[in-house]
Structures are given as C-alpha cells and as structure tokens.
Short mmCIF file of N, CA and C in Angstrom, two decimals:
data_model
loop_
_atom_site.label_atom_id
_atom_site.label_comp_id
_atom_site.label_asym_id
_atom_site.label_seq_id
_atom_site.Cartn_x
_atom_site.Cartn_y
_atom_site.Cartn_z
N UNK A 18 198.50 74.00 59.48
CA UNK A 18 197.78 74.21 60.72
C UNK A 18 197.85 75.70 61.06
N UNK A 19 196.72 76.34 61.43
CA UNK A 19 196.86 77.78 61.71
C UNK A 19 196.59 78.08 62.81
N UNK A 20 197.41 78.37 63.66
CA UNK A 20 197.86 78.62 65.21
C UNK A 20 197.41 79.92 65.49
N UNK A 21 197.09 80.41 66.79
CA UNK A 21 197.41 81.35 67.87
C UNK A 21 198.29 81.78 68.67
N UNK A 22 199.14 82.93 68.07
CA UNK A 22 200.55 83.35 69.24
C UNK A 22 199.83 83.84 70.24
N UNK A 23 199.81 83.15 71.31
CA UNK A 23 199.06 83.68 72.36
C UNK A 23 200.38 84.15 73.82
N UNK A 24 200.29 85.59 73.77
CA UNK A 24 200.86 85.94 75.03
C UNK A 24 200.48 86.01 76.77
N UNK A 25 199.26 85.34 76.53
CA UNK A 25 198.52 84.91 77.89
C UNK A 25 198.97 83.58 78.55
N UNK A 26 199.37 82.74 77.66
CA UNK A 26 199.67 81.49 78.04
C UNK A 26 201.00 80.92 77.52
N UNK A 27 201.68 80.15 78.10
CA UNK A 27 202.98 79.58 78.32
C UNK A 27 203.44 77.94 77.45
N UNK A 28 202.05 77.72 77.11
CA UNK A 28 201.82 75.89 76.91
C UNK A 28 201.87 76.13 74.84
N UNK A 29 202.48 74.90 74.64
CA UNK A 29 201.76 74.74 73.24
C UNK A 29 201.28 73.65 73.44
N UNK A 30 199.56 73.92 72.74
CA UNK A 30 198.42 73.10 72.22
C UNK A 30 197.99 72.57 71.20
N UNK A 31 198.00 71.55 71.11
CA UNK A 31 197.36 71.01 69.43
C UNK A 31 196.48 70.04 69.76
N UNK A 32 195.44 69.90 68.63
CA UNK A 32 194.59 69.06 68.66
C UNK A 32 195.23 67.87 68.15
N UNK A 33 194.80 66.38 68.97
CA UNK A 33 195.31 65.42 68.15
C UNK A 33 194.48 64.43 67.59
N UNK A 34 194.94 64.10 66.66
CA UNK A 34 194.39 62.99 65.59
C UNK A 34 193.50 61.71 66.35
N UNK A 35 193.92 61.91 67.50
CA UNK A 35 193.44 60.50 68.53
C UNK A 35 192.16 61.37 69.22
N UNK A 36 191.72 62.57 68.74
CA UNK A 36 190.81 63.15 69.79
C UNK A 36 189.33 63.22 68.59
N UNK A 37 188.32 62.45 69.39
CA UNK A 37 186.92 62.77 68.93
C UNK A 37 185.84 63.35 69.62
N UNK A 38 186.52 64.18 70.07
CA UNK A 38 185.47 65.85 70.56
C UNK A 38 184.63 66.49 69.05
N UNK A 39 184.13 67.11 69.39
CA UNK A 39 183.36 67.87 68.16
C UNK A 39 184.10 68.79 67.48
N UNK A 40 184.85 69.67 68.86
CA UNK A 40 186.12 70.96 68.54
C UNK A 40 187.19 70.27 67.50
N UNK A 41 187.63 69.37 67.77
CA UNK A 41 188.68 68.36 66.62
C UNK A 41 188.04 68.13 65.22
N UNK A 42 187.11 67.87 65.11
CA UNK A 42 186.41 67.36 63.71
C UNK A 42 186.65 68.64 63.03
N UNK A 43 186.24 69.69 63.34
CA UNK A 43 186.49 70.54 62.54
C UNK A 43 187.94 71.61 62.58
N UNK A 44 188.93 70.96 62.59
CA UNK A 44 190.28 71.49 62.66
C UNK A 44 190.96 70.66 61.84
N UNK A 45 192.43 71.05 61.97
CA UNK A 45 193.57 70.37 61.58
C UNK A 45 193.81 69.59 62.74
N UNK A 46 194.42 68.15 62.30
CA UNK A 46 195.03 67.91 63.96
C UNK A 46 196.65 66.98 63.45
N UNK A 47 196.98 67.07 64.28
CA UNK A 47 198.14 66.71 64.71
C UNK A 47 198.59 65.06 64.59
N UNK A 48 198.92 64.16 63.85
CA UNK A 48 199.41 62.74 63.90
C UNK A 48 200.73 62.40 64.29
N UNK A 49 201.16 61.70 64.79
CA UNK A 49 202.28 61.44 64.97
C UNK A 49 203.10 60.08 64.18
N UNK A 50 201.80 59.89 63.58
CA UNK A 50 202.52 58.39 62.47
C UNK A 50 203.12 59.15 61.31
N UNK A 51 202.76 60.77 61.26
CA UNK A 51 203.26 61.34 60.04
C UNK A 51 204.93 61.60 60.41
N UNK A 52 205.32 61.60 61.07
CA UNK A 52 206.54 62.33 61.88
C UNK A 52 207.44 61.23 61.74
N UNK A 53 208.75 61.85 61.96
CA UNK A 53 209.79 60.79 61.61
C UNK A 53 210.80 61.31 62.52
N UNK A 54 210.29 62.44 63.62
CA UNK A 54 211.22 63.04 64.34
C UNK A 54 209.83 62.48 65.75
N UNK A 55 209.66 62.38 65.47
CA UNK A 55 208.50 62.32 67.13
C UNK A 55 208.92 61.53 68.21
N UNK A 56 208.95 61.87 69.39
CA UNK A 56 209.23 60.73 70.75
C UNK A 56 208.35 60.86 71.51
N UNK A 57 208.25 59.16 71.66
CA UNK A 57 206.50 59.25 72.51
C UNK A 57 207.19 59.85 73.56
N UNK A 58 206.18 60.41 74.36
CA UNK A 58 206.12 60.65 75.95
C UNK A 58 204.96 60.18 76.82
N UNK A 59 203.62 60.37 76.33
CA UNK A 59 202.62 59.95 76.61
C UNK A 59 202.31 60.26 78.83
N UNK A 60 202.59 61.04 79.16
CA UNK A 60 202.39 61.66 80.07
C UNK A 60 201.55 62.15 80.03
N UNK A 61 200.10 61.57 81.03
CA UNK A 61 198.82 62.48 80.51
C UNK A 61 198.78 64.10 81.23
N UNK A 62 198.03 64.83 80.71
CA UNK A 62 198.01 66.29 81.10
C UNK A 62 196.59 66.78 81.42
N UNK A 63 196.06 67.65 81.88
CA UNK A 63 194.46 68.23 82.36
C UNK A 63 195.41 69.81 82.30
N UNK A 64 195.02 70.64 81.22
CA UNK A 64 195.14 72.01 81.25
C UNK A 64 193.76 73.25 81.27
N UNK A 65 193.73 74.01 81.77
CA UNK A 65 192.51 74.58 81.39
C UNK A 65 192.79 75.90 80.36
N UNK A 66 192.38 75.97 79.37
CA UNK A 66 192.31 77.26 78.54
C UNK A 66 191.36 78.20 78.45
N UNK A 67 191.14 79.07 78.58
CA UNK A 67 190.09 79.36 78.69
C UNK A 67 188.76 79.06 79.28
N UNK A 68 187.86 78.55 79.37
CA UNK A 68 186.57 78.19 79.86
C UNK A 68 186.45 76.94 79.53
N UNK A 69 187.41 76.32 78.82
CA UNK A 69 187.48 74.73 78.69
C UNK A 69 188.93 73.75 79.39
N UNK A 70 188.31 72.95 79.96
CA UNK A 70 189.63 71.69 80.28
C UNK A 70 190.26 70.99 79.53
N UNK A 71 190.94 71.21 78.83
CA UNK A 71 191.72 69.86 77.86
C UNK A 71 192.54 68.88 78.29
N UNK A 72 191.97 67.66 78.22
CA UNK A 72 193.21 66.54 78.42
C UNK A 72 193.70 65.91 77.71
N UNK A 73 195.01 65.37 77.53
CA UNK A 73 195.61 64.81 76.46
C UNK A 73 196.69 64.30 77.17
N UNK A 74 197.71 64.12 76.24
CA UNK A 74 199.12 63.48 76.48
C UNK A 74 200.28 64.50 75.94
N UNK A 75 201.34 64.66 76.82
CA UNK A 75 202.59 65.27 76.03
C UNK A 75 203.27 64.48 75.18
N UNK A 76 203.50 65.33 74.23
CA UNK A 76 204.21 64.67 73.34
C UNK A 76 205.79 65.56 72.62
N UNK A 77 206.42 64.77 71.89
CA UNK A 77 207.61 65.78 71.54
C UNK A 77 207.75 65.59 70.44
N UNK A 78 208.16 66.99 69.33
CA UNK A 78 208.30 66.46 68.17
C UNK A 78 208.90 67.40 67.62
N UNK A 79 209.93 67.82 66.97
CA UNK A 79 210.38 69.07 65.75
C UNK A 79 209.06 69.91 65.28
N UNK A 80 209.35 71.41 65.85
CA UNK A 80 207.93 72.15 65.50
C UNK A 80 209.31 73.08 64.63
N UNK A 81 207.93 73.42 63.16
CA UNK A 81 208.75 74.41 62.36
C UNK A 81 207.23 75.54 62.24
N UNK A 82 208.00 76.54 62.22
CA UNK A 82 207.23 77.48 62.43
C UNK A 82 207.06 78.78 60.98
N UNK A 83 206.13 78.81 60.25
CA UNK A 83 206.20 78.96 58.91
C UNK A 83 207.40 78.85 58.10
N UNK A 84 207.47 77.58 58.04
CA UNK A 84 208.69 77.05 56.90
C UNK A 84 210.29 77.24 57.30
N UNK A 85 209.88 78.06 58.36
CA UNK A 85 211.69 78.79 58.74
C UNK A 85 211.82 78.59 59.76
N UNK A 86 211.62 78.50 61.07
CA UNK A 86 211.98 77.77 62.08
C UNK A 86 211.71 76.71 62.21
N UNK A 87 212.42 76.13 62.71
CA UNK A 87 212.67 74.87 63.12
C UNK A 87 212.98 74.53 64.68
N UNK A 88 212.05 73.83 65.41
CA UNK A 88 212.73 73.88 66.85
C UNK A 88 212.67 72.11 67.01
N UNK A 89 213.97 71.88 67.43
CA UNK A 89 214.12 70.11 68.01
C UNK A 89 213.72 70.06 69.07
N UNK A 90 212.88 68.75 69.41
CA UNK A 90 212.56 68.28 70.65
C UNK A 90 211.82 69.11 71.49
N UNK A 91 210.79 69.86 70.66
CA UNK A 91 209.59 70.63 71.31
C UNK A 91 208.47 69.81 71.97
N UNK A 92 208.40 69.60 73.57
CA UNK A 92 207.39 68.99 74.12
C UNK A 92 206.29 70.29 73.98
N UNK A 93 205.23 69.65 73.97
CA UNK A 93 203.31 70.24 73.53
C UNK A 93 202.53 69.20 74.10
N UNK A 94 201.31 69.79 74.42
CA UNK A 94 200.43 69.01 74.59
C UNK A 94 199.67 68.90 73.54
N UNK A 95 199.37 67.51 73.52
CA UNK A 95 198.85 66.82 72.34
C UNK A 95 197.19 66.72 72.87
N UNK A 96 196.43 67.14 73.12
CA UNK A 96 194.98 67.34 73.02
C UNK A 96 193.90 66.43 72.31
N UNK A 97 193.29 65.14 73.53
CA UNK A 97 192.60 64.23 73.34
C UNK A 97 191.13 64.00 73.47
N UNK A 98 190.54 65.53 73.91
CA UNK A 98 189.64 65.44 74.52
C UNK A 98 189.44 67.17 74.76
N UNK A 99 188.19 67.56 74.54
CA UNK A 99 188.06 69.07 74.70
C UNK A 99 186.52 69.26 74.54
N UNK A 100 186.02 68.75 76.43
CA UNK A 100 184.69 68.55 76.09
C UNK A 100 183.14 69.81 75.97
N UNK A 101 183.72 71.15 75.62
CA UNK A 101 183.31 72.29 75.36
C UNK A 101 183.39 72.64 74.23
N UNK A 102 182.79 73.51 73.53
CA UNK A 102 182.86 74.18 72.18
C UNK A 102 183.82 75.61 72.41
N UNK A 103 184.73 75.70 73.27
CA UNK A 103 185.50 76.85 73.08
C UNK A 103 186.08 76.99 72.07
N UNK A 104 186.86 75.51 71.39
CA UNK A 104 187.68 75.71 70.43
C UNK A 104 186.75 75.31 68.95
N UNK A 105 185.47 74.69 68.74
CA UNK A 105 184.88 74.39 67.91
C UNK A 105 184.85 75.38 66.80
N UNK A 106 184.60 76.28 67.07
CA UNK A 106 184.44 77.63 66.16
C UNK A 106 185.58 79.07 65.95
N UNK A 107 187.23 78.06 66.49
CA UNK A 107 187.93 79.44 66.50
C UNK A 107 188.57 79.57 64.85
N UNK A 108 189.13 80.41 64.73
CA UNK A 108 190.01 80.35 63.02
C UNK A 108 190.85 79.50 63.32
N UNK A 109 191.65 79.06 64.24
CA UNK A 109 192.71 78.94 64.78
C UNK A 109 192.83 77.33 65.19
N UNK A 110 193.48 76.35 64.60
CA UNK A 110 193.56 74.83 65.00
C UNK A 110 194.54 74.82 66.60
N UNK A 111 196.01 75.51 66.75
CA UNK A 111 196.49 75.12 67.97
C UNK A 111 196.78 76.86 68.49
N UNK A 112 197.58 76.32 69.71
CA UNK A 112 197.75 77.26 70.35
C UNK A 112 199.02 77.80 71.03
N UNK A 113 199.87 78.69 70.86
CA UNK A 113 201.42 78.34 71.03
C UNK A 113 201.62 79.71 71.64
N UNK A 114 201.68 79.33 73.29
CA UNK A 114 201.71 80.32 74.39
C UNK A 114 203.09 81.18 74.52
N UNK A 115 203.27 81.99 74.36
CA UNK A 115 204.15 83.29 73.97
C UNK A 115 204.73 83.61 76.06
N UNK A 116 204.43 83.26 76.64
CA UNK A 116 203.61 83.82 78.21
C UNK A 116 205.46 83.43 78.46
N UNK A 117 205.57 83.84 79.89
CA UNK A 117 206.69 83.25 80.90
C UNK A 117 206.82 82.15 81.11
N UNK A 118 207.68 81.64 81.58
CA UNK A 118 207.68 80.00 81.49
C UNK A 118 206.83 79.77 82.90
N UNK A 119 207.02 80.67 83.87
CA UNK A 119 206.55 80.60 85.36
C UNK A 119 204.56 80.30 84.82
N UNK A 120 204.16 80.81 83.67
CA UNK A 120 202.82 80.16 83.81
C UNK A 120 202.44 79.10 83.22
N UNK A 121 203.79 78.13 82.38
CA UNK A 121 203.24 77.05 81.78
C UNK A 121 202.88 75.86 83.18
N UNK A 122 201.88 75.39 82.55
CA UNK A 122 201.41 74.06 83.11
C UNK A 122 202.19 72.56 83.06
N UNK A 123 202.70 72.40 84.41
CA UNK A 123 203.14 71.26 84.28
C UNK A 123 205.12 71.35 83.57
N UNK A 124 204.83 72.84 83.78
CA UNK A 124 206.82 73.13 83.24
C UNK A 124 206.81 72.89 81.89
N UNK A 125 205.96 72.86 80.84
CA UNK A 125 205.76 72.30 79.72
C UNK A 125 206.10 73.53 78.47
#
C-alpha cells in the first residue's frame, strides 16, 4: 500500500475492502480477514480531508511501516465510503497524518 506522510493532518486513513466508491476500485485497500492481529472496533467516523467527507469505521490493527516498524494496536480509520473523486486519481492508497494530536478527529 503506498501512503502519504501527511503533516497537515493527525488521522490515519485507509481505504477499506468493504468500500465501493469509485476512489477504492482503483487503490489498494485494507481487509481485515487478512489480519491475525486486528480488533474490531467498528465505531463509525465522518472525517473531512480535503474537499471530500469520508465515512467509515475505526478500526485497530498492528501497522508496520516499510518492513521495520511495527506499531501494536494502531486505531485508523478504516474508510467505507468516499463519495468524491479526491482520492480517485492520487499515487497514494492511504493517508498517515504526521500533524499534532490536538488536530486528529475524534482523538484518533
């Protein structure tokens, strides 16, 4: 999956496997039947990124970060729905906000 370190924003984003927006079809997305570390949470979420609203569900799961990090029990929003083409055409499948914690959404 090829991400965005984004220092504007606070949230990590991924597209998920449960989402049939147009922006999803053409990405990587995210499953959680693949995972053997995952805990549902299923807390739904409404974030806005940019010029688009995404809603989805939080979810938690071991994020490794090119092969060498490893972080336990990383809650993200899991992204079900993204009814704009903001993300349709980026290089970039998720989004992993670099920002203060004071601007994540939802303390996330």
């Amino acid at each position: 999956m090829n991400v965005l370190f984004d220092t504007g924003s606070a949230n990590l984003i991924v597209p998920s496997a449960k989402c049939s927006s147009v922006a999803c079809f053409l990405h990587a997305k995210y499953s959680s039947d693949y995972s053997s570390t995952y805990v549902a949470n299923g807390a739904p979420v409404t974030l806005q990124y940019r010029t688009s609203n995404l809603t989805g569900i939080l979810s938690t799961d071991t994020l490794t970060i090119g092969g060498i990090a490893r972080i336990k029990n990383q809650t993200f929003t899991e992204y079900t729905r993204e009814p704009g083409l903001a993300f349709a055409y980026t290089k970039y499948d998720a989004v992993l906000g670099l920002a203060f914690q004071a601007l994540a959404i939802d303390n996330v």
